[in-house]
Short mmCIF file of C-alpha atoms in Angstrom, two decimals:
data_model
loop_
_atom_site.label_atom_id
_atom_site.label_comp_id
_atom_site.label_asym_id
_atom_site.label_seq_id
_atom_site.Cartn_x
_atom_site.Cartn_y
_atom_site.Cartn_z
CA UNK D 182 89.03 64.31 153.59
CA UNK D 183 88.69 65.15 150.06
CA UNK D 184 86.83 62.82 147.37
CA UNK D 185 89.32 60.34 145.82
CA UNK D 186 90.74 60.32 142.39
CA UNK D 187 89.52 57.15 142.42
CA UNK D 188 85.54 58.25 143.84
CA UNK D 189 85.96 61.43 141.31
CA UNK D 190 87.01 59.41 138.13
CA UNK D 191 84.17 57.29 138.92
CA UNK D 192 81.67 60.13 139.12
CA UNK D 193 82.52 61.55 135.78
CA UNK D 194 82.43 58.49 134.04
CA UNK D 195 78.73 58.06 135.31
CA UNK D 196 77.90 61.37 134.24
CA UNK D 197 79.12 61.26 131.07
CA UNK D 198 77.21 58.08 130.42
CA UNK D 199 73.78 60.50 131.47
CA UNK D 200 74.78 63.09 129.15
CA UNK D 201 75.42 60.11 126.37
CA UNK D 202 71.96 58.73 127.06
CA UNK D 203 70.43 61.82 127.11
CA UNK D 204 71.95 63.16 123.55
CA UNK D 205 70.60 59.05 122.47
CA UNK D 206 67.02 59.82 123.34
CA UNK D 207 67.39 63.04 121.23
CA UNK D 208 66.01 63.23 117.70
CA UNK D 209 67.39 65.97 115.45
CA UNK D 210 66.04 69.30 114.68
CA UNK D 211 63.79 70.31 111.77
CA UNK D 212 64.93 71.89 108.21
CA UNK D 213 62.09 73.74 107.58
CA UNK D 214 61.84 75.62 104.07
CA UNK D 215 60.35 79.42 103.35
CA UNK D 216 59.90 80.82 100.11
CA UNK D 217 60.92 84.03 99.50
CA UNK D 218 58.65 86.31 97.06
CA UNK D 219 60.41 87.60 94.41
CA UNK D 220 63.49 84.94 94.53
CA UNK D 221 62.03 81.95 92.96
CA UNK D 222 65.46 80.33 92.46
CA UNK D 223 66.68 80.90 95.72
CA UNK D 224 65.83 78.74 98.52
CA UNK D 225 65.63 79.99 102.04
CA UNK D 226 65.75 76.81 104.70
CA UNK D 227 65.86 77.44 108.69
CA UNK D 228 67.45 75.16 111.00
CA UNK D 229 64.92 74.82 113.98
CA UNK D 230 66.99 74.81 117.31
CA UNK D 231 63.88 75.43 118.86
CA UNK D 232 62.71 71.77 119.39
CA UNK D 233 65.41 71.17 121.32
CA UNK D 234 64.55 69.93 125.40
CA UNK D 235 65.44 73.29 126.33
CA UNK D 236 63.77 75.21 123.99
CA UNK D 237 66.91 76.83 121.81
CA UNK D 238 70.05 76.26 119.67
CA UNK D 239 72.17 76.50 123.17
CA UNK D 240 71.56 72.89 124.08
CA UNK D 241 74.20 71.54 122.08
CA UNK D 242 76.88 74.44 123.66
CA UNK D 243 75.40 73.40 127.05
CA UNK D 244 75.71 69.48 126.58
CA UNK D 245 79.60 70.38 124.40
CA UNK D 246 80.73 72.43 127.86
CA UNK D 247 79.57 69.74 130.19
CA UNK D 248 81.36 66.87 128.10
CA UNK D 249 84.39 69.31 127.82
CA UNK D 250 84.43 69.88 131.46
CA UNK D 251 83.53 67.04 132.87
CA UNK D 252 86.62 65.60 130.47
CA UNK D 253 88.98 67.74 131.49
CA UNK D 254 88.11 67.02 135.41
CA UNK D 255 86.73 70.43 136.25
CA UNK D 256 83.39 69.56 137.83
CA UNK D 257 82.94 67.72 141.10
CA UNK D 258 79.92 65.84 143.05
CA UNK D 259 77.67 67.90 144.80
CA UNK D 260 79.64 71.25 143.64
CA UNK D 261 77.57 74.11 141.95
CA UNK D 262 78.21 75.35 138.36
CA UNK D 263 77.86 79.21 136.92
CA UNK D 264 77.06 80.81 134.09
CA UNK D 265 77.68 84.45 132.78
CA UNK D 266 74.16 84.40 130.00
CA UNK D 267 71.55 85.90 128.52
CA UNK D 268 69.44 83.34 129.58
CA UNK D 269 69.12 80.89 127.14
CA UNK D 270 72.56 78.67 127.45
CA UNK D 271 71.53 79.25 131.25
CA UNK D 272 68.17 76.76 130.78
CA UNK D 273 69.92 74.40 128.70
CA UNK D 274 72.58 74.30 131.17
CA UNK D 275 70.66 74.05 134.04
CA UNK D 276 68.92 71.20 132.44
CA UNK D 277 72.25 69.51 132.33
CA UNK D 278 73.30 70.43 135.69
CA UNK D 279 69.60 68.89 137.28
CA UNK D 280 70.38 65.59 134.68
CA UNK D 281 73.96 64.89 136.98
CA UNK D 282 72.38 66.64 140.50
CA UNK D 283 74.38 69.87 140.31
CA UNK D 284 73.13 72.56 141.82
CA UNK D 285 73.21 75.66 139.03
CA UNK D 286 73.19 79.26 139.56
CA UNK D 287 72.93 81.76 136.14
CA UNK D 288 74.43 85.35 136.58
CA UNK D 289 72.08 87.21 134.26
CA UNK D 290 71.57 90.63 133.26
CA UNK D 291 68.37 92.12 135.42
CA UNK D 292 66.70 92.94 131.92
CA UNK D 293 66.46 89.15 130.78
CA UNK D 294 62.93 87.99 130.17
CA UNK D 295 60.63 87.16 132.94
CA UNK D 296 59.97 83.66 130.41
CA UNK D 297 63.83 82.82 130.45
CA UNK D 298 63.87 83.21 134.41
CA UNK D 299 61.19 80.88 135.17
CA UNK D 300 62.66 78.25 132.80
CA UNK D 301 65.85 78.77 134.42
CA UNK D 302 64.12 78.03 137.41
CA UNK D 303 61.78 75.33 136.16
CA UNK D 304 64.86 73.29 135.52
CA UNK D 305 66.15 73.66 139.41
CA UNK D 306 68.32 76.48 138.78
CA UNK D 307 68.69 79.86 140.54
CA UNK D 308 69.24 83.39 138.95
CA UNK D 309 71.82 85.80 139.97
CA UNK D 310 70.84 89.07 138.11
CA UNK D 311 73.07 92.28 137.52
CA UNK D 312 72.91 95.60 136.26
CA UNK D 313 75.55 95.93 133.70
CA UNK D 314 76.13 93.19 131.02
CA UNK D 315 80.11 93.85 130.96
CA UNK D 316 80.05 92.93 134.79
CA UNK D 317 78.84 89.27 134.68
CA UNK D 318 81.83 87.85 134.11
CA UNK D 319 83.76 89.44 137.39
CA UNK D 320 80.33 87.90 139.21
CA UNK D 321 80.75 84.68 138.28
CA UNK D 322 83.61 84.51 139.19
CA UNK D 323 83.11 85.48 142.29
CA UNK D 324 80.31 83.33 143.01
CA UNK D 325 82.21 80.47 141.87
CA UNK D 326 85.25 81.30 144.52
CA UNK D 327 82.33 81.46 146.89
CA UNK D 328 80.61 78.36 146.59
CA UNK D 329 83.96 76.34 145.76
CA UNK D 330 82.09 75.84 142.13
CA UNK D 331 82.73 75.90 138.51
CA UNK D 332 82.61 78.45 136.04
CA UNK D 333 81.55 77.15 132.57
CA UNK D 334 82.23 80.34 131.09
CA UNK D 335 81.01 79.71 127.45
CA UNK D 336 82.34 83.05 126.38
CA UNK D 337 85.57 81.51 126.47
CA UNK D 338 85.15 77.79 125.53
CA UNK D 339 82.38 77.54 123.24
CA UNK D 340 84.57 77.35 120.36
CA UNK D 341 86.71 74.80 121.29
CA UNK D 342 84.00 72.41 123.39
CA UNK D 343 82.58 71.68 120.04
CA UNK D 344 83.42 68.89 118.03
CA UNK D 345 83.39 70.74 115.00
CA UNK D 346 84.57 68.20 112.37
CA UNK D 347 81.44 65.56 113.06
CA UNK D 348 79.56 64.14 115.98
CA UNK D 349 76.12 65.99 114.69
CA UNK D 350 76.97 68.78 114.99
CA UNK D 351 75.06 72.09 113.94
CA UNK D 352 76.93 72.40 110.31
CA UNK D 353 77.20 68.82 110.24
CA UNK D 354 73.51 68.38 110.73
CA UNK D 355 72.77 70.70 108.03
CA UNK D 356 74.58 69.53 105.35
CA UNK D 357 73.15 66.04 105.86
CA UNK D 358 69.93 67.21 106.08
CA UNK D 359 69.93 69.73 102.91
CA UNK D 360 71.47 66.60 101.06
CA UNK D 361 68.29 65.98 99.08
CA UNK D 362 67.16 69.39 98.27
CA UNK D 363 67.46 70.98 94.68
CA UNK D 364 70.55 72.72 95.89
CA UNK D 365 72.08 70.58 98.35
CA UNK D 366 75.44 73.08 99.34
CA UNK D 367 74.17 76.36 100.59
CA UNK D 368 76.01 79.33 98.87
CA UNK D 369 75.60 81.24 102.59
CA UNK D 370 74.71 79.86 106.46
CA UNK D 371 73.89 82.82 108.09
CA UNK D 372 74.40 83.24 111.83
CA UNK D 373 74.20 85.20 114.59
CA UNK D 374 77.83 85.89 117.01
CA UNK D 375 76.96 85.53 120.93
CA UNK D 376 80.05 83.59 122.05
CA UNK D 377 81.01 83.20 118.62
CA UNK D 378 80.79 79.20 119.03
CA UNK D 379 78.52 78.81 116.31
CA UNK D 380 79.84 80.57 113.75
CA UNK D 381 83.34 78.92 114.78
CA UNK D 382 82.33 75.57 114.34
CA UNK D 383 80.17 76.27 110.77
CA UNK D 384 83.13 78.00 109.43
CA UNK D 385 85.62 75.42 110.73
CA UNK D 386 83.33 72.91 109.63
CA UNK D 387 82.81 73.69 105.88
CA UNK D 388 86.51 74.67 105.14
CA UNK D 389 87.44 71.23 106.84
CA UNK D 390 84.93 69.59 104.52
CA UNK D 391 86.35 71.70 101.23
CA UNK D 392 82.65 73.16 100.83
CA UNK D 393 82.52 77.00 99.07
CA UNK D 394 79.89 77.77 101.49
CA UNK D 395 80.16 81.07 103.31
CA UNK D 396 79.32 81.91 106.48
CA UNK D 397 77.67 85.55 107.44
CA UNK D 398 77.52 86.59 110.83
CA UNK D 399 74.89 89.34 111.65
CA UNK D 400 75.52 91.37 114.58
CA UNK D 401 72.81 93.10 116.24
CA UNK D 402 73.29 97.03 116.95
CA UNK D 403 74.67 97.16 120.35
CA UNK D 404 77.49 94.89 120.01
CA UNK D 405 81.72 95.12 119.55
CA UNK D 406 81.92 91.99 117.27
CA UNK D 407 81.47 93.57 114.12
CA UNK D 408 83.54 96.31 114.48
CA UNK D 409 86.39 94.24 115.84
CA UNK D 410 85.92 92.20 112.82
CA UNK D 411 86.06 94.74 110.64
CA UNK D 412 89.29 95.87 112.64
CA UNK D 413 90.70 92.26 111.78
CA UNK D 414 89.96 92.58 107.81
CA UNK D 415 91.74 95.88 108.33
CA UNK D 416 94.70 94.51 109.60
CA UNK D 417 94.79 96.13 113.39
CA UNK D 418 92.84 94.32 115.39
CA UNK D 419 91.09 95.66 118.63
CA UNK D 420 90.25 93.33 121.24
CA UNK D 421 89.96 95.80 123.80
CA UNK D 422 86.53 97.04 122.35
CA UNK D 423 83.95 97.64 125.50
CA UNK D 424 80.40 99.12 126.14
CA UNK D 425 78.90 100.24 128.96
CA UNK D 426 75.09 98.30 127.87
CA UNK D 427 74.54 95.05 126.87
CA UNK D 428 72.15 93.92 123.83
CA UNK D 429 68.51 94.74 123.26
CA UNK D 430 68.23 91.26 120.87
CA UNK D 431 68.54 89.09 123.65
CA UNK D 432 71.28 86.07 122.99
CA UNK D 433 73.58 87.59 121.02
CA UNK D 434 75.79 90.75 120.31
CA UNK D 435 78.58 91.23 122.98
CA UNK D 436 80.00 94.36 124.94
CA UNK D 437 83.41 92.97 124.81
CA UNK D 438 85.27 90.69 122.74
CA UNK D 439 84.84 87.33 123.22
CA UNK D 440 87.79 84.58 123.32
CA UNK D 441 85.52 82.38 121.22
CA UNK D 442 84.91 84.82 118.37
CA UNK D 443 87.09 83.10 115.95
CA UNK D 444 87.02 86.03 113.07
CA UNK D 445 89.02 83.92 110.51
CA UNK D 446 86.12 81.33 110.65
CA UNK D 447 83.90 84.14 109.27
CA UNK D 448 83.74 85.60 106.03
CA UNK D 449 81.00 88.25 106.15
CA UNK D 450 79.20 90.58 108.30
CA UNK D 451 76.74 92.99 108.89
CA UNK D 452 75.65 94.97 111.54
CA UNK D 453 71.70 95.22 111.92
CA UNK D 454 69.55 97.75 113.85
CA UNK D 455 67.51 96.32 116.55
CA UNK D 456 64.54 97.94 115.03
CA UNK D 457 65.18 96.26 111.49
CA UNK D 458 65.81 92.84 113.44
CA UNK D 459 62.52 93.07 115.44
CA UNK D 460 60.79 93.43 111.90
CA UNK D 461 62.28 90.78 110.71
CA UNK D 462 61.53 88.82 113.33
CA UNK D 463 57.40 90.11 113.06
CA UNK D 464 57.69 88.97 109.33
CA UNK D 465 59.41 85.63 109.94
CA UNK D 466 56.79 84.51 113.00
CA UNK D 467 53.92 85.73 110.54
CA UNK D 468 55.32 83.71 107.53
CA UNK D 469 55.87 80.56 109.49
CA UNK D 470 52.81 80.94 112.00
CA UNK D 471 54.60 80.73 115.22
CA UNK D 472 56.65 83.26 117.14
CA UNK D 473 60.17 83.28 116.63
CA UNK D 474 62.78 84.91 119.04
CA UNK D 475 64.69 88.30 118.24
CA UNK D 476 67.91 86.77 116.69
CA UNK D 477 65.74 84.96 114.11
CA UNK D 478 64.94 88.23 112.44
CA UNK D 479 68.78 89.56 113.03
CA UNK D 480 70.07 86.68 111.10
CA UNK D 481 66.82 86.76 108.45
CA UNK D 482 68.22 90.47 107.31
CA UNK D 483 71.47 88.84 106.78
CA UNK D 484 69.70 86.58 104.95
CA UNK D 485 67.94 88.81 102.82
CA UNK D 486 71.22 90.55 102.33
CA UNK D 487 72.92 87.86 100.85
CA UNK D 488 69.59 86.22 98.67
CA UNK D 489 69.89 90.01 97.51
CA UNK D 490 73.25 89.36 96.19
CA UNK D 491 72.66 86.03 94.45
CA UNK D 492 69.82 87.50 92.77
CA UNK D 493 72.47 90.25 91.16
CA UNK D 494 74.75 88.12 90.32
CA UNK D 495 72.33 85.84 88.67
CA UNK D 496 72.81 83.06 90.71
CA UNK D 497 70.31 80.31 91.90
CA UNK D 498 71.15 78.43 94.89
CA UNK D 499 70.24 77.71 98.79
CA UNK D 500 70.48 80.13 102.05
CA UNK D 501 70.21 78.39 105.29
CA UNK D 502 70.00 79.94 108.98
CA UNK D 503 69.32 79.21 112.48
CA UNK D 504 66.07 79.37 114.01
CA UNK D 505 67.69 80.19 117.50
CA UNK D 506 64.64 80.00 120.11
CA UNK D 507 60.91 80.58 120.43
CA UNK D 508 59.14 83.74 120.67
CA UNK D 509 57.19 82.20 123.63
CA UNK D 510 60.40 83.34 125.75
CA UNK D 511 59.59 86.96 124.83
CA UNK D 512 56.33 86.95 125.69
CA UNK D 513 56.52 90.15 127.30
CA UNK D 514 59.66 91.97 125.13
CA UNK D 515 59.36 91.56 121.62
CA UNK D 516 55.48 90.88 121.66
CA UNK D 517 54.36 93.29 124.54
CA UNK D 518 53.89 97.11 122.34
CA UNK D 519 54.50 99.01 125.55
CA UNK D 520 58.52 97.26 125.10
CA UNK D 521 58.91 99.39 121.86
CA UNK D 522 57.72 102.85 123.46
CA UNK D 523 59.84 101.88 126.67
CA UNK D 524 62.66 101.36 124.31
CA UNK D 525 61.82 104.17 122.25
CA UNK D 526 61.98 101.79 119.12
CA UNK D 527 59.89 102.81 116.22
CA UNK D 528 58.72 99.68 114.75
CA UNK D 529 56.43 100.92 112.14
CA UNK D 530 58.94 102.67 110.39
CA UNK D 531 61.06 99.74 110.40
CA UNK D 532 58.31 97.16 109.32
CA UNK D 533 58.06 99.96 106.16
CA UNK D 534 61.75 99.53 105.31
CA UNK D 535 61.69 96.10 105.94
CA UNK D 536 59.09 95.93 103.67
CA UNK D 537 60.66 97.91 101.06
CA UNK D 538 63.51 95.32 101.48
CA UNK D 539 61.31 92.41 100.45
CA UNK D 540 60.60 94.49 97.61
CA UNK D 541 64.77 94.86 96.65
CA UNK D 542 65.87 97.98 98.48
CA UNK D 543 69.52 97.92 99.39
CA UNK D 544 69.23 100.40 102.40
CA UNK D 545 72.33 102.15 103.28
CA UNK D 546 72.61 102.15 107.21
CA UNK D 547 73.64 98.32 107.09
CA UNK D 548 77.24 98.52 107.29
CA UNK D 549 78.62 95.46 105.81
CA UNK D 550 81.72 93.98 104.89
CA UNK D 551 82.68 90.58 103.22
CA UNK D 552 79.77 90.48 101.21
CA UNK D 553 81.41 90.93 97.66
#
């Protein structure tokens, strides 16, 4: 005999009451400034998802997917969830899954860090690792017809699991927080699109407030979502966009097109080589004195992008973007040298043109569009 309505309604309410208490015990992340040379009336803030429980800016998708599904009546005692990720949304979701005695399994690709696997399976879940990125989602499903489980599938809902007009979250978290600061409305929140959800809710979330902010999305290089957003400003959208190989910058960047990847919530992009990002990212872990994950240095050349702009058009102001996880989690990627000769990625060079950057260089092989 199957559980009850009664039995099941019961069991949701008590897990959303965990979840509740959990998000209670929670403080809020850190707005932590950097000064940028050469821009003295510009100032550059990150948002540090990092200090989250699990370690990255994913822990508010995770706990927004288990609200939305356990509200909607999708998830049952005792019955396993999966995840198509990267890794990241996989910990925090695990983490969720262990909080209401789910069982969790992550379908990963086989190249995720060795650091994201063991805290996927620090937090009680197991990994289910592929070869090809564009195949997770057929395995999850799978597995979920198998086990009689539920897949969260965050490429899909992330953008609408999110409260995006309050309830703390990421936009409306920085707002309050830049409140006091010399410039207290950022002219640009830069971002990073993995499912998209981000982006959707800070876009969503300043036009619903009537603030001019803009938000820039910076894609890494081996990724669809920038040229299908290009293909949307052009008026002939492609959503049937594929690659073969997933992302080298680990998080975000997509081989397909994601059902969350609300374009219209965007108003700029660029597309950044993994090289430049990895510089970036070098730069940003030296300035701050702690090591910063991958898509920290995509989204800090979107951010130099657009501080370059201001500074043209003479304008002083505030740039604020994500500090997505720690660099800890790439202990042997982005910090191991043998990773850049395996990946034939000449990092040098790209530290020089990064550094020429700093300086004011406007290179030319960062396609962009929305930025005028």
């Amino acid at each position: 005999m199957g559980v009850s309505t009664f039995q099941q309604r019961e069991w949701e309410t008590a897990a959303i009451a965990k979840i509740k208490a959990d998000f209670n015990r929670s403080a809020d992340t850190h707005l932590i400034p950097l000064a940028l040379p050469g821009y003295p009336d510009i100032d550059v803030y990150f948002k540090d998802e990092s200090s989250h429980p699990t370690g990255s800016l994913k822990h508010r998708l995770a706990r927004s997917l288990f609200l939305y599904a356990l509200a909607n009546g999708w998830l049952r005692e005792g019955a396993p969830i999966i995840e198509a990720s990267s890794g990241s949304t996989a910990v925090s979701e695990a983490y969720f899954a262990r909080l209401l005695g789910l069982p969790f399994i992550a379908v990963m690709p086989s190249t995720t860090s060795p650091e994201k696997i063991a805290a996927i399976e620090f937090q009680g879940g197991r990994c289910h690792l592929i070869g090809r990125a564009r195949d997770l989602y057929g395995a999850s499903q799978q597995l979920a017809r198998d086990t009689g489980g539920h897949f969260m599938d965050q490429f899909t809902y992330a953008e609408r699991a999110t409260d995006w007009r309050a309830n703390n979250n990421i936009a409306e978290s920085i707002f309050r927080q830049m409140a006091l600061e010399p410039h207290p409305v950022p002219e640009w929140i830069v971002c990073s699109p993995g499912t998209g959800g981000t982006a959707t809710t800070l876009g969503r979330y300043v036009r619903y407030c009537g603030y001019p902010t803009r938000i820039l999305c910076a894609d890494p290089e081996i990724s669809v979502l920038f040229d299908y957003y290009r293909s949307e400003l052009a008026g002939a959208p492609d959503s049937t966009m594929v690659l073969e190989e997933g992302s080298r910058i680990e998080g975000i960047g997509r081989p397909r097109v994601e059902p969350s990847f609300i374009a219209g919530c965007v108003d700029a992009m660029v597309k950044v080589p993994d090289a430049l990002s990895l510089a970036a990212m070098r730069y940003v872990s030296g300035s701050l004195g702690r090591r910063v994950g991958g898509s920290t240095g995509t989204q800090f050349v979107g951010v130099l992008l657009a501080v370059q702009r201001m500074h043209e058009e003479g304008r002083a102001g505030s740039v604020v973007t994500i500090l997505c996880d720690s660099g800890d989690r790439y202990a042997h990627s982005y910090y191991e040298p043998q990773w850049y000769v395996r990946h034939g990625i000449d990092i040098e060079s790209a530290e020089a043109q990064w550094a020429r950057m700093l300086c004011g260089e406007r290179p030319s092989d960062l396609p962009a569009v929305g930025m005028h």
